[in-house]
Structures are given as structure tokens and as C-alpha cells.
């Protein structure tokens, strides 16, 4: 038999056809995708386990810290407030301050919210500044600076006793209204602002009307050394609406405008200096006028006394006595004949029956 020679194999020639290759590719994709899914699930499981473990650890730490802090600090009797030091420069009482601040001895010092205590005390109309400090282990210090009233203010045009009037309020330099429970004797010497009808007055509110603000500015400016000794304001009347009618301790009445108060006080200072030099007391001054200011001087005390003792006229009046009885021919007063009194008429009393008529 004759051997047939085999054809040499062509190199780099694919053994499988295109259909076989397509099917093999699909099988490889399925295997790889299943493996990747398993790897992804395993990674997610590990990550979730780590997060859960970390959460448990954090929760345990927080719980332990809270329990430790609770037993060491918040429930420890060594940190119970044993002393509350209250200092104030005004009329507020210790009991009133502690009641407003909601503080008491025996409360745990870490349960005291210093910011809340500060805000509660700051809401009092009398309080200007508050300082609250915690001193370990069991002390709380409260320092209060109260407002200093500079005047009384009321809507009424005349108030005899501000202490007894419900319509009179104390007011400080910033215009904050106050109603003190305990009134000090020095409050009687404060000036009185009357006729403030442009706004309602309530304790804790701030004065907003322009006339009341002008009155407070006038009081502030009048505290200079010269004005304080020569012009001490006792009352400021706002009822006119267009000016400030000011009365001082010497009953001098000065009319101020609302604007440029400092310049008006400078002009008044000149009149006061002239009054001291001339030994004459001012009665009225109208500072609303820019030029040729109307000024009236009061009568000297000696002139008032002389007018009382020695009235006008150089010769005193001579008063003659008038006789009771007319004069006779001899010049003596004859007594008048007395009239005989008429006899009394006696009438018979008629009985009155209070019973019912028949």
C-alpha cells in the first residue's frame, strides 16, 4: 500500500471554530461573574461586621463613661451645693434672687446651668450686670450690679408722693423703668419727670419717647460740677409737648427746648454767674429764644419782708374807735334802751299716735 503523506500543519491556526469559541467565552464569563459576586458578598459581610463591632465598642465606652461620670460626679454627695454666695449693691434680697435663679442648697453643682441662671437674673428690671461663677466642689458665687435710678417718671402732671403712687416709676440713665419693692430714703431726693403721656409706662420697658429721652439727657448733662451746685433740678414737666419746663430747688423755672441741650445749659450758666455776682435770684428763664432771652428776677427777701411789715405809704393809717352807743349832748355815750324780750308763747302739745289709723 502506498502511504499518503500528511500535509504539514499550518502554524497559528485555530483548532476550534468560531461557534466553539463563542460558547467557551460565555462559560468563562459566567464563572468569573459568580466568583466576583462571592468575593463582593464576603467583603460586605466583613465590613458590616467591623462596623457593628466598632459600634458595640463605642456604645460600651459611652455607657461606661456615663455610668462612671454619674457615680463619680452627678450622684456624688461631695458635689452637692453647700454654699451660695450672693452679693449685690442694691435693694434686691437674697431670697428674691435665689427664687428667680431657681437655686437651692443641696442641688448637685453639675446640674446647675450657669447660662440659664444668668439669663433669669438679667431679666429683672433692677439688674444691670450679672456674674455667676461655679467654685468646686460645692460653691456658687453670684455678683449683681443693680441699676442706679436717677429720677422718677410718671404720666400724671402732679404727684405729691412718688412712693405712694402706682403711676410713678424709677428710671435709670439708660431709660429702663423699674418698680422697686424696697424703697430707699435717698429715692425721695430724686428729681421727678411728670406729664410723660407719649407712651405707656411699664416696669422693665425702656423709655422711647423723644421728650422723656431729652429729659434724661438734661439730667445727665446737669451733673457737671458748676451746674450741680448752682442748678439742682427738682422737677421736669413734659405736659406742654414742645418744651421742658424745669424747676430747680430754688423754685427757678427754666424753659428748655428738646435740641442742643448742652448749648442751652451754657447760656443758663452765664445767667447763673450774673445772678451770683448781682446777688439776685432768678425767677424764670426762657431758653427757647435764641436772642434777647426773657429773664425775670425774684424779689429779694428783705423787700418781701419790708412789704409785709411796712406796706406802701409813708404815714401809717390811724384807725379811730367807733362808740357802741350814740353820744349825748354832754359828750358821753348814753346807753341804749334795751328792748324787752317778747314773752314766749306756750302752745299745747298735741299727742302724736304712731299706730295705724282706724
Tab-separated table of C-alpha atoms in Angstrom:
chain	number	residue	atom	x	y	z
A	1	UNK	CA	0.000	0.000	0.000
A	2	UNK	CA	1.062	3.379	-0.748
A	3	UNK	CA	1.397	5.785	2.123
A	4	UNK	CA	-0.131	9.080	1.676
A	5	UNK	CA	1.948	11.840	3.066
A	6	UNK	CA	0.310	14.104	5.663
A	7	UNK	CA	0.137	17.731	4.944
A	8	UNK	CA	2.163	19.792	7.304
A	9	UNK	CA	0.072	21.727	9.915
A	10	UNK	CA	-0.132	25.334	9.418
A	11	UNK	CA	1.129	27.097	12.485
A	12	UNK	CA	-1.015	29.656	14.444
A	13	UNK	CA	-4.141	28.128	13.130
A	14	UNK	CA	-7.096	27.901	15.474
A	15	UNK	CA	-8.191	24.430	16.365
A	16	UNK	CA	-11.735	25.389	17.332
A	17	UNK	CA	-14.131	27.029	15.102
A	18	UNK	CA	-15.978	30.315	15.849
A	19	UNK	CA	-19.024	28.616	17.321
A	20	UNK	CA	-16.952	26.636	19.808
A	21	UNK	CA	-15.023	29.726	20.756
A	22	UNK	CA	-18.244	31.716	21.391
A	23	UNK	CA	-19.644	29.054	23.686
A	24	UNK	CA	-16.383	28.769	25.611
A	25	UNK	CA	-16.339	32.547	26.124
A	26	UNK	CA	-19.819	32.526	27.599
A	27	UNK	CA	-18.878	29.797	30.085
A	28	UNK	CA	-15.803	31.763	31.183
A	29	UNK	CA	-17.934	34.931	31.799
A	30	UNK	CA	-20.415	33.007	33.956
A	31	UNK	CA	-17.627	31.505	36.049
A	32	UNK	CA	-15.928	34.873	36.584
A	33	UNK	CA	-19.158	36.692	37.489
A	34	UNK	CA	-20.075	34.062	40.093
A	35	UNK	CA	-16.644	34.298	41.654
A	36	UNK	CA	-16.761	38.081	41.757
A	37	UNK	CA	-20.206	38.001	43.419
A	38	UNK	CA	-18.942	35.696	46.121
A	39	UNK	CA	-15.928	37.915	46.744
A	40	UNK	CA	-18.128	41.011	46.905
A	41	UNK	CA	-20.520	39.410	49.395
A	42	UNK	CA	-17.652	38.304	51.545
A	43	UNK	CA	-16.208	41.825	51.609
A	44	UNK	CA	-19.586	43.371	52.503
A	45	UNK	CA	-20.041	40.855	55.322
A	46	UNK	CA	-16.605	41.653	56.721
A	47	UNK	CA	-17.259	45.415	56.507
A	48	UNK	CA	-20.649	45.167	58.222
A	49	UNK	CA	-19.141	43.012	60.949
A	50	UNK	CA	-16.385	45.548	61.534
A	51	UNK	CA	-18.882	48.439	61.717
A	52	UNK	CA	-21.126	46.539	64.113
A	53	UNK	CA	-18.162	45.623	66.290
A	54	UNK	CA	-16.953	49.217	66.323
A	55	UNK	CA	-20.478	50.418	67.214
A	56	UNK	CA	-20.701	47.974	70.060
A	57	UNK	CA	-17.313	49.046	71.338
A	58	UNK	CA	-18.273	52.756	71.152
A	59	UNK	CA	-21.617	52.094	72.859
A	60	UNK	CA	-19.840	50.229	75.606
A	61	UNK	CA	-17.341	53.025	76.077
A	62	UNK	CA	-20.092	55.684	76.167
A	63	UNK	CA	-22.168	53.664	78.598
A	64	UNK	CA	-19.162	53.091	80.801
A	65	UNK	CA	-18.165	56.751	80.760
A	66	UNK	CA	-21.716	57.877	81.539
A	67	UNK	CA	-22.088	55.448	84.382
A	68	UNK	CA	-18.700	56.420	85.713
A	69	UNK	CA	-19.444	60.128	85.469
A	70	UNK	CA	-22.844	59.597	87.062
A	71	UNK	CA	-21.390	57.816	90.055
A	72	UNK	CA	-18.275	59.950	90.389
A	73	UNK	CA	-19.794	63.396	89.763
A	74	UNK	CA	-23.570	63.727	89.300
A	75	UNK	CA	-24.581	61.439	92.183
A	76	UNK	CA	-21.596	62.107	94.384
A	77	UNK	CA	-22.671	63.852	97.625
A	78	UNK	CA	-19.353	65.677	97.735
A	79	UNK	CA	-20.542	67.834	94.821
A	80	UNK	CA	-23.870	68.873	96.399
A	81	UNK	CA	-24.099	72.693	96.643
A	82	UNK	CA	-23.455	73.648	100.248
A	83	UNK	CA	-22.956	77.422	99.875
A	84	UNK	CA	-24.444	80.082	97.587
A	85	UNK	CA	-22.695	83.426	97.953
A	86	UNK	CA	-24.888	86.346	96.734
A	87	UNK	CA	-23.525	89.898	96.566
A	88	UNK	CA	-25.434	92.902	95.246
A	89	UNK	CA	-25.006	96.660	95.522
A	90	UNK	CA	-28.716	97.491	95.612
A	91	UNK	CA	-32.021	96.603	97.234
A	92	UNK	CA	-32.516	93.060	95.901
A	93	UNK	CA	-32.887	90.498	98.668
A	94	UNK	CA	-31.075	87.140	98.776
A	95	UNK	CA	-34.332	85.165	98.900
A	96	UNK	CA	-35.687	87.030	95.891
A	97	UNK	CA	-32.509	86.386	93.879
A	98	UNK	CA	-32.437	82.655	94.685
A	99	UNK	CA	-36.117	82.310	93.823
A	100	UNK	CA	-35.673	83.966	90.428
A	101	UNK	CA	-32.480	81.970	89.714
A	102	UNK	CA	-34.147	78.691	90.823
A	103	UNK	CA	-31.191	77.802	93.008
A	104	UNK	CA	-31.165	75.930	96.299
A	105	UNK	CA	-28.593	74.340	98.533
A	106	UNK	CA	-28.217	70.576	98.238
A	107	UNK	CA	-28.562	70.534	94.444
A	108	UNK	CA	-25.733	68.883	92.539
A	109	UNK	CA	-23.344	71.543	91.309
A	110	UNK	CA	-23.065	69.941	87.856
A	111	UNK	CA	-26.840	70.142	87.407
A	112	UNK	CA	-26.743	73.939	87.694
A	113	UNK	CA	-26.859	75.602	84.270
A	114	UNK	CA	-24.945	78.852	84.754
A	115	UNK	CA	-26.212	80.330	81.479
A	116	UNK	CA	-29.847	79.820	82.493
A	117	UNK	CA	-29.213	81.371	85.911
A	118	UNK	CA	-27.560	84.363	84.248
A	119	UNK	CA	-30.456	84.861	81.809
A	120	UNK	CA	-33.118	84.632	84.542
A	121	UNK	CA	-31.415	87.245	86.711
A	122	UNK	CA	-30.687	89.525	83.766
A	123	UNK	CA	-34.418	89.749	83.044
A	124	UNK	CA	-35.026	91.628	86.314
A	125	UNK	CA	-35.542	95.370	85.607
A	126	UNK	CA	-33.286	96.320	88.536
A	127	UNK	CA	-30.316	94.262	87.306
A	128	UNK	CA	-27.680	95.863	85.111
A	129	UNK	CA	-24.891	93.253	85.172
A	130	UNK	CA	-24.749	89.639	86.422
A	131	UNK	CA	-21.814	87.338	87.029
A	132	UNK	CA	-22.376	83.671	88.002
A	133	UNK	CA	-19.381	81.508	88.883
A	134	UNK	CA	-19.072	77.833	89.882
A	135	UNK	CA	-16.426	77.093	92.501
A	136	UNK	CA	-15.595	73.441	93.001
A	137	UNK	CA	-16.533	71.357	94.756
A	138	UNK	CA	-19.736	72.836	96.263
A	139	UNK	CA	-19.970	76.637	95.987
A	140	UNK	CA	-21.720	79.052	93.589
A	141	UNK	CA	-20.996	82.800	93.582
A	142	UNK	CA	-23.447	85.385	92.213
A	143	UNK	CA	-22.384	89.022	91.720
A	144	UNK	CA	-25.079	91.559	90.744
A	145	UNK	CA	-24.686	95.211	89.782
A	146	UNK	CA	-28.059	96.904	90.030
A	147	UNK	CA	-29.278	99.839	88.012
A	148	UNK	CA	-28.966	103.219	89.703
A	149	UNK	CA	-32.180	105.236	89.342
A	150	UNK	CA	-31.645	108.896	88.518
A	151	UNK	CA	-35.266	110.110	88.535
A	152	UNK	CA	-38.936	109.336	88.980
A	153	UNK	CA	-41.169	109.388	85.904
A	154	UNK	CA	-44.963	109.401	85.624
A	155	UNK	CA	-47.759	110.144	83.176
A	156	UNK	CA	-49.525	112.352	85.700
A	157	UNK	CA	-48.969	116.102	85.734
A	158	UNK	CA	-48.754	116.330	89.514
A	159	UNK	CA	-47.579	113.744	92.041
A	160	UNK	CA	-47.235	114.641	95.700
A	161	UNK	CA	-45.630	111.394	96.885
A	162	UNK	CA	-43.938	109.137	94.297
A	163	UNK	CA	-43.514	106.423	96.962
A	164	UNK	CA	-47.269	106.059	97.335
A	165	UNK	CA	-48.194	106.482	93.662
A	166	UNK	CA	-48.700	103.396	91.496
A	167	UNK	CA	-48.210	105.534	88.381
A	168	UNK	CA	-44.660	106.619	89.314
A	169	UNK	CA	-41.655	104.538	88.193
A	170	UNK	CA	-37.947	104.797	88.812
A	171	UNK	CA	-35.811	105.233	85.704
A	172	UNK	CA	-32.057	104.868	85.214
A	173	UNK	CA	-29.725	106.719	82.861
A	174	UNK	CA	-30.432	104.246	80.017
A	175	UNK	CA	-34.185	104.779	80.297
A	176	UNK	CA	-35.067	101.413	81.865
A	177	UNK	CA	-38.179	101.636	84.060
A	178	UNK	CA	-38.160	99.984	87.481
A	179	UNK	CA	-40.617	99.360	90.283
A	180	UNK	CA	-38.696	98.687	93.483
A	181	UNK	CA	-40.243	96.605	96.254
A	182	UNK	CA	-37.932	98.165	98.819
A	183	UNK	CA	-37.633	101.943	98.500
A	184	UNK	CA	-34.580	103.664	99.953
A	185	UNK	CA	-34.793	107.097	101.637
A	186	UNK	CA	-32.433	108.629	99.073
A	187	UNK	CA	-35.027	107.985	96.366
A	188	UNK	CA	-37.073	110.862	97.803
A	189	UNK	CA	-34.381	113.318	96.687
A	190	UNK	CA	-34.523	112.190	93.048
A	191	UNK	CA	-35.999	114.632	90.507
A	192	UNK	CA	-39.490	113.990	89.158
A	193	UNK	CA	-40.382	113.832	85.441
A	194	UNK	CA	-44.114	114.469	85.012
A	195	UNK	CA	-46.532	114.538	82.086
A	196	UNK	CA	-44.918	111.720	80.050
A	197	UNK	CA	-48.026	110.921	78.026
A	198	UNK	CA	-46.398	109.947	74.732
A	199	UNK	CA	-46.009	106.281	75.738
A	200	UNK	CA	-47.268	103.759	78.282
A	201	UNK	CA	-45.015	103.136	81.269
A	202	UNK	CA	-44.378	99.567	82.475
A	203	UNK	CA	-41.696	98.077	84.666
A	204	UNK	CA	-38.866	96.566	82.612
A	205	UNK	CA	-39.576	98.598	79.483
A	206	UNK	CA	-37.244	101.214	78.024
A	207	UNK	CA	-38.328	104.821	77.561
A	208	UNK	CA	-38.620	105.522	73.831
A	209	UNK	CA	-40.384	108.908	73.622
A	210	UNK	CA	-38.194	111.794	72.473
A	211	UNK	CA	-39.342	114.157	75.241
A	212	UNK	CA	-38.514	111.669	78.021
A	213	UNK	CA	-35.129	110.960	76.413
A	214	UNK	CA	-34.458	114.700	76.285
A	215	UNK	CA	-35.292	114.953	79.997
A	216	UNK	CA	-32.853	112.126	80.814
A	217	UNK	CA	-30.154	113.786	78.703
A	218	UNK	CA	-30.750	117.042	80.570
A	219	UNK	CA	-30.327	115.282	83.910
A	220	UNK	CA	-27.117	113.678	82.702
A	221	UNK	CA	-25.674	116.952	81.413
A	222	UNK	CA	-26.643	118.859	84.546
A	223	UNK	CA	-24.365	116.730	86.741
A	224	UNK	CA	-21.341	118.882	85.927
A	225	UNK	CA	-19.621	120.457	88.924
A	226	UNK	CA	-20.884	124.012	88.397
A	227	UNK	CA	-24.438	123.086	87.439
A	228	UNK	CA	-24.693	120.555	90.248
A	229	UNK	CA	-24.056	123.231	92.865
A	230	UNK	CA	-25.990	126.108	91.256
A	231	UNK	CA	-28.858	124.383	89.435
A	232	UNK	CA	-30.243	121.247	91.079
A	233	UNK	CA	-33.261	120.013	89.124
A	234	UNK	CA	-36.303	119.049	91.190
A	235	UNK	CA	-38.975	118.601	88.510
A	236	UNK	CA	-39.244	118.390	84.713
A	237	UNK	CA	-42.699	118.926	83.208
A	238	UNK	CA	-43.283	117.339	79.767
A	239	UNK	CA	-47.012	118.061	79.546
A	240	UNK	CA	-46.679	121.041	77.190
A	241	UNK	CA	-45.310	118.842	74.422
A	242	UNK	CA	-42.973	121.414	72.849
A	243	UNK	CA	-40.535	122.147	75.695
A	244	UNK	CA	-39.106	121.025	79.020
A	245	UNK	CA	-40.348	123.155	81.916
A	246	UNK	CA	-37.696	122.656	84.605
A	247	UNK	CA	-37.944	123.724	88.246
A	248	UNK	CA	-34.875	123.691	90.472
A	249	UNK	CA	-34.507	123.584	94.267
A	250	UNK	CA	-34.751	127.405	94.468
A	251	UNK	CA	-38.076	127.321	92.553
A	252	UNK	CA	-36.474	128.849	89.474
A	253	UNK	CA	-38.391	127.888	86.317
A	254	UNK	CA	-36.317	127.396	83.167
A	255	UNK	CA	-37.824	126.519	79.775
A	256	UNK	CA	-35.620	124.267	77.619
A	257	UNK	CA	-36.036	123.131	74.035
A	258	UNK	CA	-35.535	119.495	73.064
A	259	UNK	CA	-32.486	120.094	70.851
A	260	UNK	CA	-28.963	121.279	71.652
A	261	UNK	CA	-29.332	120.960	75.417
A	262	UNK	CA	-25.632	121.448	76.075
A	263	UNK	CA	-25.633	124.882	74.442
A	264	UNK	CA	-28.748	125.879	76.386
A	265	UNK	CA	-27.054	124.854	79.631
A	266	UNK	CA	-24.048	127.005	78.734
A	267	UNK	CA	-26.330	130.024	78.325
A	268	UNK	CA	-28.054	129.224	81.609
A	269	UNK	CA	-24.650	129.029	83.267
A	270	UNK	CA	-23.957	132.619	82.204
A	271	UNK	CA	-27.219	133.784	83.780
A	272	UNK	CA	-26.407	131.924	86.978
A	273	UNK	CA	-22.997	133.587	87.148
A	274	UNK	CA	-24.607	137.008	86.643
A	275	UNK	CA	-27.157	136.159	89.326
A	276	UNK	CA	-24.387	135.301	91.805
A	277	UNK	CA	-22.462	138.493	91.007
A	278	UNK	CA	-25.510	140.741	91.296
A	279	UNK	CA	-26.863	138.937	94.392
A	280	UNK	CA	-30.230	138.446	92.703
A	281	UNK	CA	-32.246	135.265	92.374
A	282	UNK	CA	-33.572	134.098	89.017
A	283	UNK	CA	-37.330	133.580	88.797
A	284	UNK	CA	-37.870	132.473	85.170
A	285	UNK	CA	-35.624	131.939	82.146
A	286	UNK	CA	-36.861	131.057	78.637
A	287	UNK	CA	-34.060	129.384	76.689
A	288	UNK	CA	-36.275	128.630	73.682
A	289	UNK	CA	-35.424	132.105	72.392
A	290	UNK	CA	-32.072	132.323	70.645
A	291	UNK	CA	-31.526	136.059	71.211
A	292	UNK	CA	-32.813	138.547	73.789
A	293	UNK	CA	-33.645	135.759	76.213
A	294	UNK	CA	-36.520	136.699	78.550
A	295	UNK	CA	-35.365	136.636	82.176
A	296	UNK	CA	-37.231	137.579	85.338
A	297	UNK	CA	-35.576	138.041	88.721
A	298	UNK	CA	-37.219	137.220	92.026
A	299	UNK	CA	-37.754	139.861	94.699
A	300	UNK	CA	-35.095	139.959	97.414
A	301	UNK	CA	-36.051	138.504	100.752
A	302	UNK	CA	-35.601	141.844	102.531
A	303	UNK	CA	-38.013	143.520	100.129
A	304	UNK	CA	-40.637	140.832	100.703
A	305	UNK	CA	-40.263	141.217	104.480
A	306	UNK	CA	-40.477	145.018	104.283
A	307	UNK	CA	-43.593	144.800	102.134
A	308	UNK	CA	-45.145	142.565	104.762
A	309	UNK	CA	-44.207	144.705	107.782
A	310	UNK	CA	-44.320	148.202	106.279
A	311	UNK	CA	-46.862	148.430	103.445
A	312	UNK	CA	-46.681	151.154	100.822
A	313	UNK	CA	-47.261	154.724	102.124
A	314	UNK	CA	-45.041	156.775	104.376
A	315	UNK	CA	-47.695	157.651	107.013
A	316	UNK	CA	-49.439	154.863	108.832
A	317	UNK	CA	-53.208	154.844	108.841
A	318	UNK	CA	-54.866	155.940	112.095
A	319	UNK	CA	-57.939	153.999	112.945
A	320	UNK	CA	-60.487	155.758	115.245
A	321	UNK	CA	-62.591	153.806	117.683
A	322	UNK	CA	-66.324	153.875	116.954
A	323	UNK	CA	-68.525	154.145	120.077
A	324	UNK	CA	-71.014	151.445	120.743
A	325	UNK	CA	-73.684	153.854	121.997
A	326	UNK	CA	-74.565	157.223	120.384
A	327	UNK	CA	-73.094	160.358	122.020
A	328	UNK	CA	-75.312	162.634	124.205
A	329	UNK	CA	-75.162	166.420	124.443
A	330	UNK	CA	-72.610	166.176	127.244
A	331	UNK	CA	-70.377	164.130	125.064
A	332	UNK	CA	-70.820	160.888	126.944
A	333	UNK	CA	-72.242	157.804	125.382
A	334	UNK	CA	-75.762	157.128	126.536
A	335	UNK	CA	-76.668	153.547	126.923
A	336	UNK	CA	-79.251	152.352	124.551
A	337	UNK	CA	-82.572	151.245	125.967
A	338	UNK	CA	-82.751	147.574	125.927
A	339	UNK	CA	-85.752	146.135	124.214
A	340	UNK	CA	-87.936	143.987	126.391
A	341	UNK	CA	-87.946	140.495	125.060
A	342	UNK	CA	-91.288	139.229	123.846
A	343	UNK	CA	-92.886	136.663	126.098
A	344	UNK	CA	-92.662	133.139	124.981
A	345	UNK	CA	-95.835	131.655	123.592
A	346	UNK	CA	-96.614	128.298	125.087
A	347	UNK	CA	-98.574	126.020	122.874
A	348	UNK	CA	-100.356	122.922	123.973
A	349	UNK	CA	-98.627	119.806	122.771
A	350	UNK	CA	-100.725	117.658	120.549
A	351	UNK	CA	-100.139	113.946	121.094
A	352	UNK	CA	-98.987	112.062	118.085
A	353	UNK	CA	-100.155	108.481	117.600
A	354	UNK	CA	-97.686	106.286	115.777
A	355	UNK	CA	-100.154	103.483	115.452
A	356	UNK	CA	-102.272	102.653	112.426
A	357	UNK	CA	-105.300	104.880	111.688
A	358	UNK	CA	-108.670	103.348	112.329
